[in-house]
Amino acid sequence: MSFIGDIFGGYAAKQVGKFNQGLLNQQASLEARNAEINKQTFLTVDKPRIIAQHARDRSNTLVNFIKSGVDVSRIDESPFLVMLDETIEQGFDLEIAEFNSTTAYQNQINNASLLRAKGEGEAFKGELAFRTGMLKAAGKMGSNYNQTGSLLG
């Protein structure tokens, strides 16, 4: 009657595989949702904050130059070049922030995909264990029948 243990073992393995798949799919959904939240947070909070900070910095630089008595309207003078350099650095800073946000988003989406694939693997592994258990049970029942004339042995 050891075939009964094989049947229950196979069934349990299948259920564990389905459970693990469900957990990994839920984790993947959470990861994808976090990616969306982080992306939206960057677009609605971080990016406007960075842009506002850059505007304040440019304004402060201009005010400091004006207070110092330098004519900032002359293009060939150093205050204009300093302000231009600052604007370029600020644009670069914003591009880096956008790149980092996009990269983080893609990494989280990729991680969610990997978790879903891992869940599929767990379900497949459980299904294989189930089928193996059923085949072992059938083999033992056949052997029992051949030896004793009864499936139970």
Coordinates of C-alpha atoms in Angstrom, one line a residue:
M1 CA 0.0 0.0 0.0
S2 CA 3.0 2.3 -0.3
F3 CA 1.5 3.6 -3.5
I4 CA -0.9 5.6 -1.4
G5 CA 2.0 7.6 -0.1
D6 CA 3.2 8.2 -3.6
I7 CA -0.3 9.6 -4.6
F8 CA -0.4 11.9 -1.6
G9 CA 3.2 12.9 -2.0
G10 CA 2.6 13.8 -5.7
Y11 CA -0.6 15.7 -4.8
A12 CA 1.2 17.6 -2.0
A13 CA 4.1 18.5 -4.4
K14 CA 1.6 19.9 -6.9
Q15 CA -0.2 22.0 -4.3
V16 CA 3.1 23.3 -3.0
G17 CA 4.1 24.2 -6.6
K18 CA 0.8 26.1 -7.1
F19 CA 1.2 27.9 -3.7
N20 CA 4.8 28.9 -4.5
Q21 CA 3.7 30.1 -7.9
G22 CA 0.9 32.2 -6.3
L23 CA 3.4 33.8 -3.9
L24 CA 5.9 34.6 -6.6
N25 CA 3.2 36.0 -8.8
Q26 CA 2.0 38.2 -5.9
Q27 CA 5.6 39.4 -5.3
A28 CA 5.9 40.1 -9.0
S29 CA 2.7 42.2 -8.9
L30 CA 4.0 44.1 -5.9
E31 CA 7.3 44.8 -7.7
A32 CA 5.6 46.0 -10.8
R33 CA 3.3 48.2 -8.7
N34 CA 6.3 49.7 -6.8
A35 CA 7.9 50.4 -10.1
E36 CA 4.9 52.4 -11.2
I37 CA 4.7 54.2 -7.9
N38 CA 8.4 55.1 -8.0
K39 CA 8.1 56.3 -11.6
Q40 CA 5.1 58.5 -10.8
T41 CA 6.8 59.8 -7.7
F42 CA 9.7 60.9 -9.7
L43 CA 7.6 62.6 -12.3
T44 CA 5.3 64.4 -9.9
V45 CA 7.6 65.1 -6.9
D46 CA 11.3 64.7 -7.6
K47 CA 11.5 66.2 -11.1
P48 CA 9.5 69.3 -10.3
R49 CA 11.6 69.7 -7.1
I50 CA 14.8 69.5 -9.1
I51 CA 13.6 72.0 -11.7
A52 CA 12.5 74.4 -9.0
Q53 CA 15.8 74.1 -7.2
H54 CA 17.6 74.8 -10.5
A55 CA 15.5 77.9 -11.1
R56 CA 16.2 79.1 -7.5
D57 CA 19.9 78.5 -8.0
R58 CA 20.0 80.5 -11.3
S59 CA 18.0 83.3 -9.7
N60 CA 20.4 83.4 -6.8
T61 CA 23.4 83.4 -9.1
L62 CA 22.0 86.3 -11.1
V63 CA 21.1 88.3 -8.0
N64 CA 24.7 87.8 -6.6
F65 CA 26.2 89.0 -9.8
I66 CA 23.9 92.1 -9.9
K67 CA 24.7 92.8 -6.3
S68 CA 28.4 92.7 -7.1
G69 CA 27.9 95.4 -9.7
V70 CA 28.9 93.3 -12.7
D71 CA 27.1 93.9 -16.0
V72 CA 25.4 90.5 -16.7
S73 CA 24.0 91.6 -20.1
R74 CA 27.4 91.4 -21.7
I75 CA 27.9 87.9 -23.4
D76 CA 31.6 87.9 -23.5
E77 CA 32.1 88.6 -19.8
S78 CA 32.6 85.9 -17.2
P79 CA 29.3 86.2 -15.3
F80 CA 27.3 85.2 -18.4
L81 CA 29.7 82.3 -18.9
V82 CA 29.3 81.2 -15.3
M83 CA 25.5 81.3 -15.6
L84 CA 25.6 79.4 -18.9
D85 CA 27.9 76.8 -17.3
E86 CA 25.6 76.5 -14.3
T87 CA 22.6 76.0 -16.6
I88 CA 24.4 73.3 -18.5
E89 CA 25.3 71.5 -15.3
Q90 CA 21.7 71.7 -14.1
G91 CA 20.4 70.3 -17.3
F92 CA 22.9 67.4 -17.0
D93 CA 21.9 66.9 -13.4
L94 CA 18.2 66.6 -14.5
E95 CA 19.1 64.1 -17.3
I96 CA 21.1 62.0 -14.8
A97 CA 18.1 61.9 -12.4
E98 CA 15.7 61.0 -15.3
F99 CA 18.1 58.2 -16.4
N100 CA 18.4 56.8 -12.9
S101 CA 14.6 56.9 -12.5
T102 CA 14.1 55.1 -15.9
T103 CA 16.8 52.5 -15.0
A104 CA 15.3 51.8 -11.6
Y105 CA 11.9 51.4 -13.2
Q106 CA 13.2 49.0 -15.9
N107 CA 15.0 47.0 -13.2
Q108 CA 11.9 46.6 -11.1
I109 CA 9.8 45.6 -14.2
N110 CA 12.5 43.1 -15.2
N111 CA 12.6 41.7 -11.6
A112 CA 8.8 41.3 -11.7
S113 CA 9.1 39.3 -15.0
L114 CA 11.8 37.1 -13.4
L115 CA 9.6 36.4 -10.4
R116 CA 6.7 35.4 -12.6
A117 CA 9.0 33.1 -14.6
K118 CA 10.2 31.6 -11.3
G119 CA 6.6 31.1 -10.3
E120 CA 5.9 29.2 -13.5
G121 CA 9.0 27.1 -12.8
E122 CA 7.7 26.2 -9.3
A123 CA 4.3 25.2 -10.8
F124 CA 6.0 23.1 -13.4
K125 CA 8.2 21.5 -10.8
G126 CA 5.1 20.7 -8.7
E127 CA 3.3 19.2 -11.7
L128 CA 6.3 17.0 -12.5
A129 CA 6.5 15.8 -8.9
F130 CA 2.8 15.1 -9.0
R131 CA 3.1 13.1 -12.3
T132 CA 6.1 11.2 -11.0
G133 CA 4.2 10.3 -7.8
M134 CA 1.2 9.1 -9.9
L135 CA 3.5 7.0 -12.1
K136 CA 5.3 5.5 -9.1
A137 CA 2.0 4.7 -7.5
A138 CA 0.7 3.1 -10.8
G139 CA 4.0 1.0 -11.0
K140 CA 3.6 -0.2 -7.5
M141 CA 0.0 -1.1 -8.0
G142 CA 0.9 -3.0 -11.1
S143 CA 3.7 -4.8 -9.3
N144 CA 1.3 -5.6 -6.4
Y145 CA -1.3 -7.0 -8.8
N146 CA 1.3 -9.1 -10.6
Q147 CA 2.6 -10.5 -7.4
T148 CA -0.5 -11.0 -5.3
G149 CA -3.5 -10.5 -7.7
S150 CA -4.5 -7.5 -5.7
L151 CA -3.7 -3.8 -6.2
L152 CA -3.3 -3.3 -2.5
G153 CA -0.5 -5.9 -2.3

